């Protein structure tokens, strides 16, 4: 996206991380384990961020068939796969458990039943092999993933958008975040999954194996968004929080109207699915863009980002969406920030991002626990210090920005 800047950052990374003093520590290896939602992931990584081996079991197709994630089904699938996935990651990396320096595992936030499987497995593993344990906050891991490839310095602004969350935060350090805004109801990925399900996109020949977000992105490419002018949420609320439930309601009403017009039952593909997909994706993108724009202005007014080369990081499963990336890039170009996104493969859940978060914490000696310490999982957990009330009090009005993108 910014070839020269990225090249410079890569050169800096190679210089910094290739230097002799750091090479002395390169032998430290971390096993990362992820089970917070519907992906069982594991990876072994060295301290430079090199992936030595990884394995990922996605439950996506099962949940697509059952029409959404049933927590007990997700739990059972994690239970059936965790041992094999971790074993595969270790074998592919040619690393014996005895050579690991630590095990990092997602313990919050997420589905309790899913988190429990990863945590129970990890607890047994670290005790058996007498290894330090690093509990990981799933959203912290999404926020730091970008630093695996580029030495993005703190502080930076981060927009995280996934199936379970949407939030804007200033990342000031590996475990130091200021939360500017978060979703008041559902997450954008959840909304897109539910819209895709309501449209029965699983029956669409091109979409049967895609997540809701992926399906909407694909269909939107040939859609006309102007046929469904949905309202961007929270136009009269001048903060950085998000809301997607109202948009889903607007979309559902439009679908019902079209079904009545076309005389078809719910569960049959509408002729205008591409237009609805394009309009939904566009409205999600505009909502994210407006809240992010306000967060940028708030950060600038309060000196929260560096004046030279300020960065916006976009990550989480929904950040693999190209249209959303392009929309956010209009905002960063307008405001003088640089947009950085991890490669799409690392935006969705995986064990690599957890291993990397473990490496970051290991380097700084933060949150490293002895093998016998008792840790509980937490289905709900904010990221950092909540500043959303201060942002709301600032009531920042934004200049209008024209968002025009070819699908
Ligand atoms: O981060 P993630 O893998 O899991 C959670 O932590 O939630 O995100 C999964 C979400 C799903 O809701 C999925 O529909 C969405 O990310 N997603 C996308 C795209 N790829 C995945 N949403 C929009 N466009 C995409 N290309
Ligand atoms: Zn995630």
CSV table of C-alpha atoms and ligand atoms in Angstrom, one decimal:
chain,number,residue,atom,x,y,z
A,1,UNK,CA,0.0,0.0,0.0
A,2,UNK,CA,3.0,2.3,0.8
A,3,UNK,CA,5.8,0.5,-1.0
A,4,UNK,CA,8.6,2.9,-0.1
A,5,UNK,CA,7.6,3.3,3.5
A,6,UNK,CA,7.1,-0.5,3.9
A,7,UNK,CA,10.6,-1.1,2.3
A,8,UNK,CA,12.2,1.3,4.7
A,9,UNK,CA,10.4,-0.4,7.7
A,10,UNK,CA,11.5,-3.8,6.4
A,11,UNK,CA,15.2,-2.6,6.1
A,12,UNK,CA,15.0,-1.2,9.7
A,13,UNK,CA,13.5,-4.5,10.9
A,14,UNK,CA,16.3,-6.5,9.3
A,15,UNK,CA,18.9,-4.2,10.8
A,16,UNK,CA,17.4,-4.2,14.2
A,17,UNK,CA,16.4,-7.8,14.5
A,18,UNK,CA,19.5,-9.1,12.7
A,19,UNK,CA,21.9,-7.5,15.1
A,20,UNK,CA,24.2,-9.7,17.1
A,21,UNK,CA,22.9,-8.8,20.5
A,22,UNK,CA,19.4,-9.9,19.6
A,23,UNK,CA,20.7,-13.0,17.8
A,24,UNK,CA,21.9,-14.2,21.1
A,25,UNK,CA,18.3,-14.5,22.2
A,26,UNK,CA,17.0,-16.0,19.0
A,27,UNK,CA,17.0,-19.5,20.5
A,28,UNK,CA,14.0,-18.6,22.6
A,29,UNK,CA,10.9,-20.4,21.2
A,30,UNK,CA,7.3,-19.9,21.9
A,31,UNK,CA,4.3,-22.2,21.3
A,32,UNK,CA,1.1,-20.3,20.7
A,33,UNK,CA,-2.4,-21.8,21.1
A,34,UNK,CA,-5.7,-20.3,20.0
A,35,UNK,CA,-9.2,-21.6,20.7
A,36,UNK,CA,-11.2,-18.5,21.5
A,37,UNK,CA,-13.9,-19.0,18.8
A,38,UNK,CA,-14.1,-21.4,16.0
A,39,UNK,CA,-10.5,-22.0,15.0
A,40,UNK,CA,-8.2,-24.4,16.7
A,41,UNK,CA,-4.7,-22.9,16.0
A,42,UNK,CA,-1.2,-23.6,17.1
A,43,UNK,CA,2.2,-22.3,16.0
A,44,UNK,CA,5.9,-22.4,17.1
A,45,UNK,CA,7.8,-19.2,16.6
A,46,UNK,CA,11.3,-18.0,17.3
A,47,UNK,CA,12.1,-14.7,18.9
A,48,UNK,CA,12.6,-12.9,15.6
A,49,UNK,CA,9.0,-13.7,14.5
A,50,UNK,CA,10.0,-16.5,12.2
A,51,UNK,CA,7.2,-19.1,12.0
A,52,UNK,CA,8.9,-22.5,12.5
A,53,UNK,CA,5.7,-24.6,12.2
A,54,UNK,CA,1.9,-24.0,12.4
A,55,UNK,CA,-1.4,-25.8,12.1
A,56,UNK,CA,-4.9,-24.6,11.9
A,57,UNK,CA,-8.2,-26.4,12.1
A,58,UNK,CA,-11.2,-24.3,11.0
A,59,UNK,CA,-14.7,-25.1,12.1
A,60,UNK,CA,-16.2,-22.7,9.6
A,61,UNK,CA,-17.9,-25.2,7.3
A,62,UNK,CA,-19.6,-27.0,10.2
A,63,UNK,CA,-20.9,-23.7,11.6
A,64,UNK,CA,-22.1,-22.6,8.2
A,65,UNK,CA,-24.2,-25.8,7.9
A,66,UNK,CA,-25.7,-25.4,11.4
A,67,UNK,CA,-26.5,-21.7,10.7
A,68,UNK,CA,-24.1,-20.2,13.2
A,69,UNK,CA,-21.8,-21.1,16.0
A,70,UNK,CA,-23.3,-23.5,18.6
A,71,UNK,CA,-20.9,-23.2,21.6
A,72,UNK,CA,-21.2,-26.8,22.6
A,73,UNK,CA,-20.4,-27.9,19.0
A,74,UNK,CA,-17.4,-25.5,18.9
A,75,UNK,CA,-16.2,-26.9,22.2
A,76,UNK,CA,-16.5,-30.5,21.0
A,77,UNK,CA,-14.6,-29.7,17.8
A,78,UNK,CA,-11.8,-28.0,19.7
A,79,UNK,CA,-11.6,-31.0,22.0
A,80,UNK,CA,-11.3,-33.3,19.1
A,81,UNK,CA,-8.6,-31.3,17.4
A,82,UNK,CA,-6.4,-29.5,19.9
A,83,UNK,CA,-4.0,-32.4,20.5
A,84,UNK,CA,-3.4,-33.1,16.8
A,85,UNK,CA,-3.1,-29.4,15.9
A,86,UNK,CA,-0.5,-28.7,18.6
A,87,UNK,CA,1.3,-31.9,17.7
A,88,UNK,CA,1.4,-30.9,14.0
A,89,UNK,CA,2.8,-27.4,14.8
A,90,UNK,CA,5.5,-29.0,16.9
A,91,UNK,CA,6.4,-31.6,14.3
A,92,UNK,CA,6.4,-29.2,11.4
A,93,UNK,CA,8.8,-26.9,13.4
A,94,UNK,CA,11.0,-29.9,14.4
A,95,UNK,CA,10.9,-28.5,18.0
A,96,UNK,CA,10.6,-30.9,20.9
A,97,UNK,CA,8.5,-29.5,23.9
A,98,UNK,CA,11.6,-29.4,26.0
A,99,UNK,CA,13.1,-26.7,23.7
A,100,UNK,CA,10.3,-24.3,24.2
A,101,UNK,CA,10.8,-21.2,26.3
A,102,UNK,CA,7.1,-20.6,27.0
A,103,UNK,CA,3.6,-21.5,26.0
A,104,UNK,CA,1.2,-18.6,25.1
A,105,UNK,CA,-2.5,-19.3,25.0
A,106,UNK,CA,-5.6,-17.2,24.4
A,107,UNK,CA,-7.6,-17.0,27.7
A,108,UNK,CA,-9.8,-13.9,27.0
A,109,UNK,CA,-12.2,-12.8,25.5
A,110,UNK,CA,-14.2,-15.4,23.6
A,111,UNK,CA,-16.6,-18.2,23.9
A,112,UNK,CA,-16.2,-19.7,27.4
A,113,UNK,CA,-16.5,-23.3,26.3
A,114,UNK,CA,-13.9,-22.8,23.5
A,115,UNK,CA,-11.4,-20.9,25.7
A,116,UNK,CA,-11.7,-23.6,28.3
A,117,UNK,CA,-10.4,-26.3,25.9
A,118,UNK,CA,-7.3,-24.3,25.0
A,119,UNK,CA,-6.6,-23.3,28.6
A,120,UNK,CA,-7.1,-26.9,30.0
A,121,UNK,CA,-4.8,-28.3,27.3
A,122,UNK,CA,-2.2,-25.6,28.0
A,123,UNK,CA,-2.3,-26.0,31.7
A,124,UNK,CA,-1.6,-29.7,31.4
A,125,UNK,CA,1.1,-29.1,28.8
A,126,UNK,CA,3.0,-26.5,30.8
A,127,UNK,CA,2.9,-28.6,33.9
A,128,UNK,CA,4.0,-31.8,32.1
A,129,UNK,CA,6.9,-30.0,30.4
A,130,UNK,CA,7.6,-27.5,33.2
A,131,UNK,CA,7.3,-24.4,31.0
A,132,UNK,CA,6.3,-20.8,31.8
A,133,UNK,CA,2.8,-19.9,30.8
A,134,UNK,CA,1.8,-16.6,29.1
A,135,UNK,CA,-2.0,-15.9,29.1
A,136,UNK,CA,-3.0,-13.9,26.0
A,137,UNK,CA,-5.8,-11.3,25.4
A,138,UNK,CA,-7.1,-12.2,21.9
A,139,UNK,CA,-7.6,-8.6,20.9
A,140,UNK,CA,-4.1,-7.6,22.1
A,141,UNK,CA,-2.8,-10.4,19.8
A,142,UNK,CA,-4.8,-9.0,16.8
A,143,UNK,CA,-3.4,-5.5,17.6
A,144,UNK,CA,0.2,-6.6,17.7
A,145,UNK,CA,0.2,-9.1,14.7
A,146,UNK,CA,1.3,-6.3,12.3
A,147,UNK,CA,4.6,-6.0,14.3
A,148,UNK,CA,5.5,-9.6,13.3
A,149,UNK,CA,6.3,-8.3,9.8
A,150,UNK,CA,7.1,-4.6,10.4
A,151,UNK,CA,8.7,-2.9,13.4
A,152,UNK,CA,5.7,-0.5,13.9
A,153,UNK,CA,6.7,1.7,16.9
A,154,UNK,CA,4.4,2.5,19.7
A,155,UNK,CA,2.2,4.5,20.0
A,156,UNK,CA,-0.1,3.7,17.1
A,157,UNK,CA,-3.9,3.8,16.5
A,158,UNK,CA,-5.5,0.5,15.9
A,159,UNK,CA,-9.0,-0.5,14.6
A,160,UNK,CA,-9.8,-4.1,15.3
A,161,UNK,CA,-12.8,-5.6,13.5
A,162,UNK,CA,-13.8,-9.3,13.8
A,163,UNK,CA,-16.7,-11.6,14.4
A,164,UNK,CA,-16.8,-10.9,18.1
A,165,UNK,CA,-15.5,-7.3,18.4
A,166,UNK,CA,-15.0,-3.9,17.0
A,167,UNK,CA,-12.8,-1.4,18.8
A,168,UNK,CA,-10.6,1.6,18.4
A,169,UNK,CA,-7.6,1.9,20.7
A,170,UNK,CA,-4.2,3.6,21.0
A,171,UNK,CA,-1.6,1.0,21.5
A,172,UNK,CA,1.1,2.5,23.7
A,173,UNK,CA,3.0,-0.7,24.5
A,174,UNK,CA,2.7,-4.4,24.4
A,175,UNK,CA,0.2,-4.5,27.3
A,176,UNK,CA,-0.7,-0.8,27.4
A,177,UNK,CA,-3.9,0.3,25.4
A,178,UNK,CA,-6.2,3.2,25.7
A,179,UNK,CA,-9.7,2.2,24.5
A,180,UNK,CA,-11.4,5.0,22.5
A,181,UNK,CA,-14.5,3.1,21.4
A,182,UNK,CA,-16.1,-0.3,21.1
A,183,UNK,CA,-19.2,-1.9,19.8
A,184,UNK,CA,-22.4,-1.3,21.8
A,185,UNK,CA,-24.1,-4.3,20.4
A,186,UNK,CA,-22.8,-6.7,17.8
A,187,UNK,CA,-19.5,-6.9,15.9
A,188,UNK,CA,-19.3,-6.1,12.1
A,189,UNK,CA,-18.2,-9.7,11.3
A,190,UNK,CA,-21.2,-11.0,13.2
A,191,UNK,CA,-23.5,-8.7,11.3
A,192,UNK,CA,-22.1,-9.7,8.0
A,193,UNK,CA,-22.4,-13.4,8.9
A,194,UNK,CA,-26.0,-12.9,9.9
A,195,UNK,CA,-26.9,-10.9,6.8
A,196,UNK,CA,-25.3,-13.6,4.7
A,197,UNK,CA,-27.3,-16.3,6.5
A,198,UNK,CA,-30.6,-14.3,6.1
A,199,UNK,CA,-29.8,-14.1,2.4
A,200,UNK,CA,-29.2,-17.9,2.3
A,201,UNK,CA,-25.8,-17.3,0.6
A,202,UNK,CA,-24.8,-20.9,1.5
A,203,UNK,CA,-27.0,-21.8,-1.4
A,204,UNK,CA,-25.2,-19.5,-3.8
A,205,UNK,CA,-22.8,-21.6,-5.9
A,206,UNK,CA,-19.9,-19.2,-5.4
A,207,UNK,CA,-20.4,-18.8,-1.6
A,208,UNK,CA,-21.2,-22.2,-0.2
A,209,UNK,CA,-17.8,-22.5,1.7
A,210,UNK,CA,-17.2,-18.9,2.5
A,211,UNK,CA,-17.7,-17.0,5.8
A,212,UNK,CA,-20.5,-14.5,5.7
A,213,UNK,CA,-18.0,-11.6,5.4
A,214,UNK,CA,-16.1,-13.3,2.5
A,215,UNK,CA,-19.4,-14.1,0.7
A,216,UNK,CA,-20.7,-10.5,0.9
A,217,UNK,CA,-17.3,-9.2,-0.3
A,218,UNK,CA,-17.3,-11.5,-3.3
A,219,UNK,CA,-20.9,-10.8,-4.3
A,220,UNK,CA,-20.5,-7.0,-3.7
A,221,UNK,CA,-18.0,-6.8,-6.5
A,222,UNK,CA,-20.8,-7.0,-9.1
A,223,UNK,CA,-23.4,-5.3,-7.0
A,224,UNK,CA,-25.0,-1.8,-7.2
A,225,UNK,CA,-25.0,-0.4,-3.7
A,226,UNK,CA,-27.0,2.7,-4.7
A,227,UNK,CA,-30.1,0.4,-5.0
A,228,UNK,CA,-30.2,0.1,-1.1
A,229,UNK,CA,-29.3,3.4,0.5
A,230,UNK,CA,-28.9,2.2,4.1
A,231,UNK,CA,-28.3,4.8,6.8
A,232,UNK,CA,-24.9,4.8,8.4
A,233,UNK,CA,-25.4,4.0,12.1
A,234,UNK,CA,-24.9,6.6,15.0
A,235,UNK,CA,-24.9,9.7,12.8
A,236,UNK,CA,-26.0,11.8,15.7
A,237,UNK,CA,-23.6,10.3,18.3
A,238,UNK,CA,-20.3,12.1,18.3
A,239,UNK,CA,-18.1,9.4,19.8
A,240,UNK,CA,-16.0,6.4,18.6
A,241,UNK,CA,-18.3,3.6,19.6
A,242,UNK,CA,-19.9,1.3,17.1
A,243,UNK,CA,-23.4,-0.2,16.5
A,244,UNK,CA,-24.3,-2.7,13.9
A,245,UNK,CA,-27.6,-4.2,15.1
A,246,UNK,CA,-29.7,-1.3,13.6
A,247,UNK,CA,-28.0,-1.8,10.3
A,248,UNK,CA,-28.8,-5.5,10.4
A,249,UNK,CA,-32.4,-4.5,11.0
A,250,UNK,CA,-32.5,-2.1,8.0
A,251,UNK,CA,-31.0,-4.9,5.8
A,252,UNK,CA,-33.6,-7.4,7.1
A,253,UNK,CA,-36.4,-5.1,6.4
A,254,UNK,CA,-35.1,-4.5,2.8
A,255,UNK,CA,-34.8,-8.3,2.3
A,256,UNK,CA,-38.4,-8.9,3.5
A,257,UNK,CA,-39.7,-6.2,1.2
A,258,UNK,CA,-37.9,-7.7,-1.8
A,259,UNK,CA,-39.1,-11.2,-0.9
A,260,UNK,CA,-42.7,-9.9,-0.9
A,261,UNK,CA,-42.1,-8.1,-4.2
A,262,UNK,CA,-40.6,-11.1,-5.9
A,263,UNK,CA,-43.2,-13.4,-4.3
A,264,UNK,CA,-40.6,-15.8,-2.8
A,265,UNK,CA,-40.2,-17.5,0.6
A,266,UNK,CA,-37.4,-16.8,3.1
A,267,UNK,CA,-34.6,-19.2,2.3
A,268,UNK,CA,-34.7,-18.7,-1.5
A,269,UNK,CA,-32.0,-16.6,-3.2
A,270,UNK,CA,-33.2,-13.1,-4.1
A,271,UNK,CA,-32.3,-11.7,-7.5
A,272,UNK,CA,-30.8,-8.6,-5.9
A,273,UNK,CA,-28.3,-10.4,-3.4
A,274,UNK,CA,-25.3,-8.7,-5.0
A,275,UNK,CA,-26.8,-5.2,-4.6
A,276,UNK,CA,-27.7,-5.9,-0.9
A,277,UNK,CA,-24.2,-7.3,-0.4
A,278,UNK,CA,-22.7,-4.2,-1.9
A,279,UNK,CA,-24.9,-1.8,0.2
A,280,UNK,CA,-24.3,-3.7,3.4
A,281,UNK,CA,-20.5,-3.8,2.9
A,282,UNK,CA,-20.4,-0.1,2.0
A,283,UNK,CA,-22.4,0.9,5.1
A,284,UNK,CA,-20.3,-1.2,7.4
A,285,UNK,CA,-17.2,0.4,5.8
A,286,UNK,CA,-18.5,4.0,6.1
A,287,UNK,CA,-19.5,3.4,9.8
A,288,UNK,CA,-15.9,2.1,10.6
A,289,UNK,CA,-14.4,5.0,8.6
A,290,UNK,CA,-16.4,7.7,10.4
A,291,UNK,CA,-15.6,6.4,13.9
A,292,UNK,CA,-11.9,6.0,12.9
A,293,UNK,CA,-11.8,9.5,11.5
A,294,UNK,CA,-13.1,10.9,14.8
A,295,UNK,CA,-10.5,8.8,16.7
A,296,UNK,CA,-7.8,10.3,14.6
A,297,UNK,CA,-8.9,13.8,15.3
A,298,UNK,CA,-9.2,13.0,19.0
A,299,UNK,CA,-5.7,11.6,19.1
A,300,UNK,CA,-4.3,14.6,17.2
A,301,UNK,CA,-6.1,17.1,19.5
A,302,UNK,CA,-4.7,15.3,22.5
A,303,UNK,CA,-1.2,14.6,21.2
A,304,UNK,CA,-1.7,10.9,21.5
A,305,UNK,CA,0.1,9.9,18.3
A,306,UNK,CA,3.6,10.9,17.1
A,307,UNK,CA,3.5,14.0,14.9
A,308,UNK,CA,5.8,12.3,12.4
A,309,UNK,CA,4.6,9.2,10.6
A,310,UNK,CA,1.5,8.5,12.7
A,311,UNK,CA,0.1,5.0,11.9
A,312,UNK,CA,-3.3,3.4,11.8
A,313,UNK,CA,-3.2,-0.4,12.1
A,314,UNK,CA,-6.3,-2.3,10.8
A,315,UNK,CA,-6.6,-6.0,11.9
A,316,UNK,CA,-9.0,-8.8,12.8
A,317,UNK,CA,-11.0,-11.1,10.5
A,318,UNK,CA,-13.1,-8.3,8.9
A,319,UNK,CA,-9.8,-6.4,8.1
A,320,UNK,CA,-9.2,-8.9,5.3
A,321,UNK,CA,-11.9,-7.2,3.4
A,322,UNK,CA,-10.4,-5.2,0.5
A,323,UNK,CA,-13.3,-2.7,0.2
A,324,UNK,CA,-13.0,-1.9,3.9
A,325,UNK,CA,-9.2,-1.5,3.6
A,326,UNK,CA,-9.7,0.9,0.7
A,327,UNK,CA,-12.3,2.9,2.6
A,328,UNK,CA,-10.0,3.3,5.6
A,329,UNK,CA,-7.2,4.3,3.3
A,330,UNK,CA,-9.3,7.3,2.2
A,331,UNK,CA,-9.5,8.4,5.8
A,332,UNK,CA,-5.8,7.9,6.5
A,333,UNK,CA,-4.9,9.8,3.3
A,334,UNK,CA,-7.2,12.7,4.2
A,335,UNK,CA,-5.7,12.9,7.8
A,336,UNK,CA,-2.0,12.2,7.0
A,337,UNK,CA,-1.8,8.8,8.7
A,338,UNK,CA,-0.3,5.6,7.2
A,339,UNK,CA,-2.5,2.6,7.1
A,340,UNK,CA,-0.9,-0.8,7.8
A,341,UNK,CA,-2.7,-4.1,7.7
A,342,UNK,CA,-1.3,-7.6,8.4
A,343,UNK,CA,-1.6,-9.9,5.4
A,344,UNK,CA,-5.2,-11.3,5.1
A,345,UNK,CA,-4.1,-14.7,6.3
A,346,UNK,CA,-3.0,-13.3,9.7
A,347,UNK,CA,-6.1,-11.1,10.1
A,348,UNK,CA,-8.3,-14.0,10.8
A,349,UNK,CA,-7.7,-16.2,13.9
A,350,UNK,CA,-4.6,-18.4,14.0
A,351,UNK,CA,-2.0,-19.7,16.4
A,352,UNK,CA,0.7,-17.6,14.9
A,353,UNK,CA,-0.6,-14.3,16.2
A,354,UNK,CA,-0.8,-15.8,19.7
A,355,UNK,CA,2.7,-17.1,19.5
A,356,UNK,CA,3.8,-13.6,18.4
A,357,UNK,CA,2.0,-12.0,21.3
A,358,UNK,CA,3.9,-14.5,23.5
A,359,UNK,CA,7.2,-13.5,21.9
A,360,UNK,CA,6.4,-9.8,22.5
A,361,UNK,CA,5.6,-10.4,26.1
A,362,UNK,CA,8.6,-12.7,26.6
A,363,UNK,CA,11.0,-10.0,25.2
A,364,UNK,CA,9.6,-7.5,27.7
A,365,UNK,CA,9.2,-10.0,30.6
A,366,UNK,CA,5.5,-9.1,30.9
A,367,UNK,CA,2.8,-11.5,32.2
A,368,UNK,CA,5.0,-14.7,32.3
A,369,UNK,CA,3.7,-17.1,34.8
A,370,UNK,CA,5.1,-20.2,36.4
A,371,UNK,CA,3.7,-23.6,35.1
A,372,UNK,CA,1.7,-24.3,38.3
A,373,UNK,CA,-0.2,-21.0,38.5
A,374,UNK,CA,-4.0,-21.2,38.2
A,375,UNK,CA,-5.4,-19.0,35.4
A,376,UNK,CA,-9.1,-18.7,34.6
A,377,UNK,CA,-10.6,-17.8,31.2
A,378,UNK,CA,-12.7,-14.7,30.8
A,379,UNK,CA,-15.4,-14.6,28.1
A,380,UNK,CA,-15.6,-10.8,28.4
A,381,UNK,CA,-12.6,-8.6,28.8
A,382,UNK,CA,-12.1,-5.0,27.7
A,383,UNK,CA,-8.8,-4.1,26.1
A,384,UNK,CA,-6.9,-1.5,28.1
A,385,UNK,CA,-8.1,1.6,29.9
A,386,UNK,CA,-11.6,2.7,28.8
A,387,UNK,CA,-11.5,6.3,27.5
A,388,UNK,CA,-14.7,6.2,25.5
A,389,UNK,CA,-16.5,8.6,27.9
A,390,UNK,CA,-13.8,11.2,27.4
A,391,UNK,CA,-14.1,10.8,23.6
A,392,UNK,CA,-17.9,11.2,23.8
A,393,UNK,CA,-17.4,14.3,26.0
A,394,UNK,CA,-15.2,15.9,23.3
A,395,UNK,CA,-18.2,15.5,20.8
A,396,UNK,CA,-16.0,16.0,17.8
A,397,UNK,CA,-17.8,17.0,14.6
A,398,UNK,CA,-16.2,15.8,11.4
A,399,UNK,CA,-15.7,17.4,8.1
A,400,UNK,CA,-17.5,15.3,5.4
A,401,UNK,CA,-15.2,12.9,3.4
A,402,UNK,CA,-16.3,11.5,0.1
A,403,UNK,CA,-16.1,7.7,0.1
A,404,UNK,CA,-16.1,6.6,-3.5
A,405,UNK,CA,-14.7,3.2,-4.3
A,406,UNK,CA,-15.2,0.9,-7.2
A,407,UNK,CA,-16.4,-2.4,-5.6
B,1,LIG,O1,-10.9,-12.5,13.8
B,1,LIG,P1,-11.8,-13.6,13.3
B,1,LIG,O2,-11.1,-14.7,12.5
B,1,LIG,O3,-12.5,-14.3,14.5
B,1,LIG,C1,-13.0,-13.5,15.6
B,1,LIG,O4,-12.1,-13.2,16.5
B,1,LIG,O5,-14.2,-13.2,15.6
B,1,LIG,O6,-12.9,-13.0,12.4
B,1,LIG,C2,-14.0,-13.7,11.9
B,1,LIG,C3,-14.9,-12.8,11.2
B,1,LIG,C4,-16.2,-13.5,10.6
B,1,LIG,O7,-17.3,-12.8,11.1
B,1,LIG,C5,-16.0,-13.4,9.1
B,1,LIG,O8,-17.2,-13.2,8.5
B,1,LIG,C6,-15.2,-12.1,9.0
B,1,LIG,O9,-14.3,-12.2,10.1
B,1,LIG,N1,-14.5,-12.0,7.8
B,1,LIG,C7,-14.7,-11.1,6.8
B,1,LIG,C8,-13.9,-11.4,5.7
B,1,LIG,N2,-13.2,-12.5,6.0
B,1,LIG,C9,-13.6,-12.9,7.3
B,1,LIG,N3,-15.5,-10.0,6.8
B,1,LIG,C10,-15.5,-9.2,5.8
B,1,LIG,N4,-14.8,-9.5,4.6
B,1,LIG,C11,-14.0,-10.5,4.6
B,1,LIG,N5,-13.2,-10.7,3.5
B,2,LIG,ZN1,-10.2,-12.8,16.2
